[in-house]
């Protein structure tokens, strides 16, 4: 074997870098997981040692990232078709599907065990259940089976604050479930708005999004209904143990804006949307990101002010 | 004789190895820090002492 043949057999121009493996963990989704889990952990009525708190958030984030890698492994065929996901490491040919699966499984096991050791077994069990729910229930089953995929699958993304709370307290109460409900109810309008202006993507991939199965008019109605229910829940949360005047002010303003956005989407027809390239739908989607960030930010602010005699009612 | 400039692929491989190495080192430091915190916290008991207390 000559040097040239060794070169040819071992060098791959598209070989993955460390960043490609990191991209498998869906860093953007991870940042949402980190933030909501951190709020769950800090809003809990107990003090956690900073090192333990840091470990808890890190392992929750790694668990979330692991489920992202398993999702990319399973959905590689869909990602290859959709414009939004074509550049991901597997469809781009940088990482083999098997590598993504191995990484996902290894990090899942590691994160669950380490979270249980760092905090408590209940937190570890909840993280394991979240990974199972996202990978098996959502990715493998619901995503390709029902237009309600986003609704039920949204539960997986809503678990982090609950895990953060349990990691801190070792017990369960109603407050973390209010944070769960907030994210759970927020997910459908957020993704349906995206589906409205990315319709062709889901069509091509054969994913039964509501826009594909029930049409765009029905999707607009669904967005409005979910936004109304979300507004009731979000404002109602202000009067719970994690709420307070700051949260109430944020919730009233943000939900008024969100409702206005949903009403705008509901009133519009396809012709209006096509004319301005889905301006209202795009701005509703952007607003939804700010919406969740500000609600959880307000919960965090209330919690951080409590030791100073402020925050809460 | 001059050395060939490093191929971009080798840089990428070096970066990948460095990333894995640093991640593992960070994990070791984290486990050490976690252990210190757990052992020095007030409610820590060695298993024998815990069993003796229960009897």
CSV table of C-alpha atoms in Angstrom, one decimal:
chain,number,residue,atom,x,y,z
A,1,UNK,CA,0.0,0.0,0.0
A,2,UNK,CA,1.5,3.4,-1.0
A,3,UNK,CA,1.2,6.6,0.9
A,4,UNK,CA,-1.2,7.8,-1.8
A,5,UNK,CA,-3.6,4.9,-1.3
A,6,UNK,CA,-3.5,5.4,2.5
A,7,UNK,CA,-4.4,9.0,1.9
A,8,UNK,CA,-7.2,8.1,-0.4
A,9,UNK,CA,-8.7,5.5,2.0
A,10,UNK,CA,-8.5,7.6,5.2
A,11,UNK,CA,-9.1,11.1,4.2
A,12,UNK,CA,-12.6,12.3,3.7
A,13,UNK,CA,-13.0,15.9,2.7
A,14,UNK,CA,-16.4,16.1,4.4
A,15,UNK,CA,-15.2,14.6,7.7
A,16,UNK,CA,-17.1,16.0,10.7
A,17,UNK,CA,-15.6,18.5,13.0
A,18,UNK,CA,-16.3,18.8,16.7
A,19,UNK,CA,-18.9,21.5,15.9
A,20,UNK,CA,-20.8,19.0,13.7
A,21,UNK,CA,-21.2,16.6,16.6
A,22,UNK,CA,-22.2,19.5,18.8
A,23,UNK,CA,-24.8,20.6,16.2
A,24,UNK,CA,-26.5,17.2,16.6
A,25,UNK,CA,-27.5,18.3,20.1
A,26,UNK,CA,-29.6,21.1,18.7
A,27,UNK,CA,-27.9,24.0,20.6
A,28,UNK,CA,-30.8,26.4,20.1
A,29,UNK,CA,-33.3,24.0,21.6
A,30,UNK,CA,-30.8,23.3,24.4
A,31,UNK,CA,-30.7,27.0,25.2
A,32,UNK,CA,-34.4,27.0,25.8
A,33,UNK,CA,-34.1,23.8,27.9
A,34,UNK,CA,-31.3,25.4,30.0
A,35,UNK,CA,-33.3,28.6,30.5
A,36,UNK,CA,-36.6,27.0,31.5
A,37,UNK,CA,-34.9,24.4,33.7
A,38,UNK,CA,-32.9,27.1,35.4
A,39,UNK,CA,-36.1,29.0,36.2
A,40,UNK,CA,-37.7,25.8,37.6
A,41,UNK,CA,-34.6,25.3,39.8
A,42,UNK,CA,-34.4,28.8,41.0
A,43,UNK,CA,-38.1,29.3,41.5
A,44,UNK,CA,-38.2,26.3,43.9
A,45,UNK,CA,-38.5,27.4,47.5
A,46,UNK,CA,-35.2,25.8,48.6
A,47,UNK,CA,-31.6,26.8,48.4
A,48,UNK,CA,-29.4,24.7,46.1
A,49,UNK,CA,-25.6,24.7,46.3
A,50,UNK,CA,-24.3,26.5,43.2
A,51,UNK,CA,-22.2,23.5,42.1
A,52,UNK,CA,-25.1,21.1,42.4
A,53,UNK,CA,-27.4,23.6,40.6
A,54,UNK,CA,-24.9,24.0,37.8
A,55,UNK,CA,-24.5,20.2,37.5
A,56,UNK,CA,-28.3,19.8,37.4
A,57,UNK,CA,-28.8,22.3,34.6
A,58,UNK,CA,-25.9,20.9,32.7
A,59,UNK,CA,-27.1,17.3,32.8
A,60,UNK,CA,-30.7,18.4,32.0
A,61,UNK,CA,-29.2,20.2,29.0
A,62,UNK,CA,-27.1,17.2,27.9
A,63,UNK,CA,-30.2,15.0,28.2
A,64,UNK,CA,-32.1,17.5,26.0
A,65,UNK,CA,-29.2,17.5,23.5
A,66,UNK,CA,-29.1,13.7,23.5
A,67,UNK,CA,-32.8,13.5,22.6
A,68,UNK,CA,-32.0,16.0,19.8
A,69,UNK,CA,-29.3,13.7,18.4
A,70,UNK,CA,-31.7,10.7,18.5
A,71,UNK,CA,-34.3,12.8,16.8
A,72,UNK,CA,-31.8,13.7,14.0
A,73,UNK,CA,-30.9,10.0,13.7
A,74,UNK,CA,-34.5,8.9,13.3
A,75,UNK,CA,-35.7,11.8,11.2
A,76,UNK,CA,-32.7,11.9,8.8
A,77,UNK,CA,-35.0,11.1,5.8
A,78,UNK,CA,-37.3,14.0,6.6
A,79,UNK,CA,-34.4,16.4,7.3
A,80,UNK,CA,-33.0,15.6,3.9
A,81,UNK,CA,-36.1,16.9,2.2
A,82,UNK,CA,-36.9,20.0,4.2
A,83,UNK,CA,-35.1,23.2,3.3
A,84,UNK,CA,-35.0,24.2,7.0
A,85,UNK,CA,-33.1,21.1,8.0
A,86,UNK,CA,-31.1,20.2,4.9
A,87,UNK,CA,-27.9,21.6,6.4
A,88,UNK,CA,-28.0,19.4,9.5
A,89,UNK,CA,-24.9,17.2,10.0
A,90,UNK,CA,-26.6,13.9,8.8
A,91,UNK,CA,-28.3,15.2,5.6
A,92,UNK,CA,-25.2,17.2,4.9
A,93,UNK,CA,-23.2,13.9,4.9
A,94,UNK,CA,-20.9,15.0,7.7
A,95,UNK,CA,-22.1,12.5,10.3
A,96,UNK,CA,-23.3,9.0,9.9
A,97,UNK,CA,-26.8,8.2,11.2
A,98,UNK,CA,-25.3,5.4,13.4
A,99,UNK,CA,-22.8,7.9,15.0
A,100,UNK,CA,-25.7,10.2,15.9
A,101,UNK,CA,-27.6,7.3,17.5
A,102,UNK,CA,-24.6,6.2,19.5
A,103,UNK,CA,-23.9,9.7,20.7
A,104,UNK,CA,-27.6,10.2,21.6
A,105,UNK,CA,-27.8,6.9,23.5
A,106,UNK,CA,-24.5,7.4,25.3
A,107,UNK,CA,-25.3,11.0,26.4
A,108,UNK,CA,-28.9,9.9,27.4
A,109,UNK,CA,-27.6,7.3,29.8
A,110,UNK,CA,-24.8,9.5,31.1
A,111,UNK,CA,-27.1,12.5,31.7
A,112,UNK,CA,-29.8,10.5,33.5
A,113,UNK,CA,-27.4,8.7,35.8
A,114,UNK,CA,-25.4,11.9,36.6
A,115,UNK,CA,-28.5,13.9,37.3
A,116,UNK,CA,-29.8,11.2,39.7
A,117,UNK,CA,-26.4,11.2,41.4
A,118,UNK,CA,-26.1,15.0,41.5
A,119,UNK,CA,-29.6,15.7,42.8
A,120,UNK,CA,-32.1,12.9,43.3
A,121,UNK,CA,-33.5,9.8,41.7
A,122,UNK,CA,-36.9,11.4,40.9
A,123,UNK,CA,-35.2,14.1,38.8
A,124,UNK,CA,-33.2,11.5,36.9
A,125,UNK,CA,-36.3,9.4,36.3
A,126,UNK,CA,-38.2,12.5,35.0
A,127,UNK,CA,-35.3,13.2,32.6
A,128,UNK,CA,-35.3,9.6,31.4
A,129,UNK,CA,-39.0,9.9,30.8
A,130,UNK,CA,-38.6,13.2,28.9
A,131,UNK,CA,-36.0,11.7,26.6
A,132,UNK,CA,-38.3,8.6,26.1
A,133,UNK,CA,-41.3,10.9,25.4
A,134,UNK,CA,-39.4,13.1,22.9
A,135,UNK,CA,-37.7,10.3,21.0
A,136,UNK,CA,-40.2,7.4,21.1
A,137,UNK,CA,-43.6,9.0,21.6
A,138,UNK,CA,-43.0,12.2,19.6
A,139,UNK,CA,-40.3,11.4,17.0
A,140,UNK,CA,-40.9,7.8,16.3
A,141,UNK,CA,-44.7,7.7,16.7
A,142,UNK,CA,-46.7,10.9,16.7
A,143,UNK,CA,-44.7,13.1,14.3
A,144,UNK,CA,-45.5,10.9,11.3
A,145,UNK,CA,-48.9,9.7,12.5
A,146,UNK,CA,-51.2,12.6,13.6
A,147,UNK,CA,-51.6,16.3,13.0
A,148,UNK,CA,-51.8,16.6,16.8
A,149,UNK,CA,-48.0,15.7,16.8
A,150,UNK,CA,-47.0,19.2,17.9
A,151,UNK,CA,-49.7,19.3,20.7
A,152,UNK,CA,-48.8,16.1,22.4
A,153,UNK,CA,-45.1,16.2,21.5
A,154,UNK,CA,-44.9,19.6,23.0
A,155,UNK,CA,-45.0,18.0,26.4
A,156,UNK,CA,-41.4,16.9,26.0
A,157,UNK,CA,-40.3,20.4,25.6
A,158,UNK,CA,-42.4,21.5,28.6
A,159,UNK,CA,-40.7,19.1,31.1
A,160,UNK,CA,-37.4,20.9,31.8
A,161,UNK,CA,-38.8,23.4,34.4
A,162,UNK,CA,-40.5,20.5,36.2
A,163,UNK,CA,-37.1,18.6,36.2
A,164,UNK,CA,-35.3,21.7,37.5
A,165,UNK,CA,-37.9,22.1,40.3
A,166,UNK,CA,-37.6,18.4,41.3
A,167,UNK,CA,-33.8,18.5,41.2
A,168,UNK,CA,-34.0,21.3,43.7
A,169,UNK,CA,-36.7,20.0,46.0
A,170,UNK,CA,-37.0,16.3,45.5
A,171,UNK,CA,-40.7,16.7,45.7
A,172,UNK,CA,-43.6,17.7,43.4
A,173,UNK,CA,-46.1,20.5,43.7
A,174,UNK,CA,-48.5,22.5,41.6
A,175,UNK,CA,-46.1,25.4,40.6
A,176,UNK,CA,-43.8,23.4,38.3
A,177,UNK,CA,-46.8,22.0,36.5
A,178,UNK,CA,-48.0,25.6,35.8
A,179,UNK,CA,-44.7,26.2,34.1
A,180,UNK,CA,-45.2,22.9,32.3
A,181,UNK,CA,-48.7,24.0,31.2
A,182,UNK,CA,-47.4,27.4,30.0
A,183,UNK,CA,-44.8,25.8,27.6
A,184,UNK,CA,-47.2,23.0,26.6
A,185,UNK,CA,-49.9,25.4,25.6
A,186,UNK,CA,-47.4,27.8,23.9
A,187,UNK,CA,-45.9,25.1,21.7
A,188,UNK,CA,-48.9,24.6,19.2
A,189,UNK,CA,-49.4,28.2,18.2
A,190,UNK,CA,-45.6,28.7,18.0
A,191,UNK,CA,-45.2,25.7,15.6
A,192,UNK,CA,-48.4,26.2,13.6
A,193,UNK,CA,-47.3,29.8,12.8
A,194,UNK,CA,-44.1,28.3,11.5
A,195,UNK,CA,-46.0,25.7,9.5
A,196,UNK,CA,-48.1,28.4,7.9
A,197,UNK,CA,-45.1,30.0,6.3
A,198,UNK,CA,-43.0,26.8,5.8
A,199,UNK,CA,-45.9,24.8,4.4
A,200,UNK,CA,-44.1,23.4,1.4
A,201,UNK,CA,-41.4,22.0,3.6
A,202,UNK,CA,-43.8,19.8,5.6
A,203,UNK,CA,-45.7,18.9,2.4
A,204,UNK,CA,-42.6,17.7,0.7
A,205,UNK,CA,-41.5,15.7,3.7
A,206,UNK,CA,-44.9,14.1,4.2
A,207,UNK,CA,-45.2,15.2,7.8
A,208,UNK,CA,-48.9,15.4,8.7
A,209,UNK,CA,-48.8,19.0,10.0
A,210,UNK,CA,-52.2,20.5,10.6
A,211,UNK,CA,-51.7,22.8,7.6
A,212,UNK,CA,-51.3,19.7,5.4
A,213,UNK,CA,-54.1,17.5,6.8
A,214,UNK,CA,-56.8,20.0,7.8
A,215,UNK,CA,-55.8,23.0,5.7
A,216,UNK,CA,-54.6,26.5,6.4
A,217,UNK,CA,-58.0,27.9,7.5
A,218,UNK,CA,-58.3,25.3,10.2
A,219,UNK,CA,-54.7,26.0,11.3
A,220,UNK,CA,-55.5,29.7,11.7
A,221,UNK,CA,-58.6,28.8,13.8
A,222,UNK,CA,-56.5,26.4,16.0
A,223,UNK,CA,-53.9,29.1,16.6
A,224,UNK,CA,-56.5,31.5,17.8
A,225,UNK,CA,-58.2,28.9,20.1
A,226,UNK,CA,-54.9,27.8,21.7
A,227,UNK,CA,-53.8,31.4,22.1
A,228,UNK,CA,-57.0,32.3,24.0
A,229,UNK,CA,-56.5,29.2,26.3
A,230,UNK,CA,-52.9,30.1,26.7
A,231,UNK,CA,-53.7,33.7,27.7
A,232,UNK,CA,-56.1,32.5,30.4
A,233,UNK,CA,-53.5,30.1,31.8
A,234,UNK,CA,-50.6,32.6,31.6
A,235,UNK,CA,-52.5,35.4,33.4
A,236,UNK,CA,-54.0,33.0,35.9
A,237,UNK,CA,-50.5,31.8,36.8
A,238,UNK,CA,-49.8,35.3,38.1
A,239,UNK,CA,-51.9,34.5,41.2
A,240,UNK,CA,-50.0,31.3,42.1
A,241,UNK,CA,-46.9,30.8,44.2
A,242,UNK,CA,-44.5,31.6,41.3
A,243,UNK,CA,-46.4,34.7,40.2
A,244,UNK,CA,-46.5,38.3,41.5
A,245,UNK,CA,-47.0,41.9,40.3
A,246,UNK,CA,-44.1,41.8,37.8
A,247,UNK,CA,-45.2,38.6,36.3
A,248,UNK,CA,-48.8,39.9,36.1
A,249,UNK,CA,-47.7,43.0,34.3
A,250,UNK,CA,-45.6,41.0,31.8
A,251,UNK,CA,-48.4,38.4,31.3
A,252,UNK,CA,-51.1,41.1,30.6
A,253,UNK,CA,-49.0,43.0,28.1
A,254,UNK,CA,-47.6,39.9,26.3
A,255,UNK,CA,-50.8,38.0,26.1
A,256,UNK,CA,-52.6,41.1,24.8
A,257,UNK,CA,-50.0,41.3,22.0
A,258,UNK,CA,-50.1,37.6,21.4
A,259,UNK,CA,-53.9,37.6,21.2
A,260,UNK,CA,-53.8,40.5,18.7
A,261,UNK,CA,-51.3,38.6,16.6
A,262,UNK,CA,-53.5,35.4,16.7
A,263,UNK,CA,-56.6,37.5,15.7
A,264,UNK,CA,-54.7,39.0,12.8
A,265,UNK,CA,-53.7,35.5,11.6
A,266,UNK,CA,-57.3,34.3,12.0
A,267,UNK,CA,-58.7,37.2,10.0
A,268,UNK,CA,-56.3,36.8,7.1
A,269,UNK,CA,-56.8,34.5,4.1
A,270,UNK,CA,-54.1,32.9,1.9
A,271,UNK,CA,-54.2,35.8,-0.6
A,272,UNK,CA,-53.4,38.4,2.1
A,273,UNK,CA,-50.6,36.2,3.4
A,274,UNK,CA,-49.1,35.5,0.0
A,275,UNK,CA,-49.2,39.2,-0.9
A,276,UNK,CA,-46.9,40.3,2.0
A,277,UNK,CA,-44.9,37.0,2.3
A,278,UNK,CA,-46.6,35.9,5.5
A,279,UNK,CA,-45.6,39.0,7.4
A,280,UNK,CA,-48.2,38.6,10.2
A,281,UNK,CA,-47.4,34.9,10.6
A,282,UNK,CA,-43.7,35.6,10.7
A,283,UNK,CA,-44.0,38.3,13.3
A,284,UNK,CA,-46.3,36.1,15.4
A,285,UNK,CA,-43.6,33.4,15.3
A,286,UNK,CA,-41.0,35.9,16.4
A,287,UNK,CA,-43.3,37.3,19.1
A,288,UNK,CA,-43.9,33.8,20.4
A,289,UNK,CA,-40.1,33.4,21.2
A,290,UNK,CA,-40.1,36.7,23.1
A,291,UNK,CA,-43.4,35.6,24.8
A,292,UNK,CA,-42.0,32.5,26.4
A,293,UNK,CA,-38.7,34.2,27.3
A,294,UNK,CA,-40.4,37.1,29.1
A,295,UNK,CA,-42.8,34.9,31.0
A,296,UNK,CA,-40.1,32.7,32.3
A,297,UNK,CA,-37.9,35.8,32.9
A,298,UNK,CA,-40.7,37.3,35.0
A,299,UNK,CA,-41.0,34.1,37.1
A,300,UNK,CA,-37.3,34.1,37.6
A,301,UNK,CA,-37.3,37.8,38.6
A,302,UNK,CA,-40.1,37.2,41.1
A,303,UNK,CA,-38.1,34.3,42.6
A,304,UNK,CA,-34.8,36.3,42.8
A,305,UNK,CA,-36.5,39.2,44.5
A,306,UNK,CA,-38.1,37.0,47.2
A,307,UNK,CA,-35.0,36.9,49.5
A,308,UNK,CA,-35.2,40.7,49.7
A,309,UNK,CA,-38.8,40.7,50.8
A,310,UNK,CA,-39.9,41.7,47.3
A,311,UNK,CA,-41.4,39.4,44.6
A,312,UNK,CA,-44.6,37.4,44.9
A,313,UNK,CA,-47.7,38.7,46.5
B,1,UNK,CA,13.5,20.0,2.7
B,2,UNK,CA,10.5,21.9,3.8
B,3,UNK,CA,7.4,20.6,5.6
B,4,UNK,CA,4.2,20.6,3.8
B,5,UNK,CA,1.6,23.0,5.1
B,6,UNK,CA,-0.9,21.2,7.4
B,7,UNK,CA,-4.0,19.9,5.5
B,8,UNK,CA,-7.3,21.4,6.6
B,9,UNK,CA,-8.5,17.9,7.4
B,10,UNK,CA,-5.8,17.4,10.0
B,11,UNK,CA,-6.7,20.7,11.6
B,12,UNK,CA,-10.3,19.5,11.8
B,13,UNK,CA,-9.3,16.2,13.3
B,14,UNK,CA,-7.1,18.0,15.8
B,15,UNK,CA,-10.0,20.3,16.7
B,16,UNK,CA,-12.2,17.3,17.2
B,17,UNK,CA,-9.7,15.5,19.4
B,18,UNK,CA,-9.1,18.6,21.4
B,19,UNK,CA,-12.9,19.1,21.8
B,20,UNK,CA,-13.3,15.5,23.1
B,21,UNK,CA,-10.3,15.9,25.4
B,22,UNK,CA,-11.4,19.1,26.9
B,23,UNK,CA,-15.0,17.7,27.4
B,24,UNK,CA,-13.6,14.7,29.2
B,25,UNK,CA,-11.3,16.9,31.4
B,26,UNK,CA,-14.3,19.2,32.2
B,27,UNK,CA,-16.4,16.1,33.2
B,28,UNK,CA,-13.6,14.9,35.5
B,29,UNK,CA,-13.4,18.3,37.2
B,30,UNK,CA,-17.2,18.5,37.5
B,31,UNK,CA,-17.4,15.1,39.1
B,32,UNK,CA,-14.6,16.0,41.5
B,33,UNK,CA,-16.4,19.3,42.4
B,34,UNK,CA,-19.7,17.5,42.9
B,35,UNK,CA,-18.1,14.9,45.1
B,36,UNK,CA,-16.4,17.6,47.3
B,37,UNK,CA,-19.7,19.4,47.7
B,38,UNK,CA,-21.6,16.2,48.6
B,39,UNK,CA,-18.9,15.0,51.1
B,40,UNK,CA,-18.5,18.3,52.8
B,41,UNK,CA,-22.2,19.0,53.1
B,42,UNK,CA,-23.6,18.7,56.6
B,43,UNK,CA,-25.9,15.7,55.9
B,44,UNK,CA,-23.3,13.4,54.4
B,45,UNK,CA,-22.7,10.1,56.3
B,46,UNK,CA,-20.5,7.1,55.4
B,47,UNK,CA,-22.6,4.0,54.7
B,48,UNK,CA,-21.3,2.2,57.8
B,49,UNK,CA,-22.2,5.1,60.1
B,50,UNK,CA,-25.6,5.3,58.4
B,51,UNK,CA,-26.2,1.5,59.0
B,52,UNK,CA,-25.1,1.8,62.6
B,53,UNK,CA,-27.5,4.6,63.2
B,54,UNK,CA,-30.4,2.7,61.8
B,55,UNK,CA,-29.7,-0.4,64.1
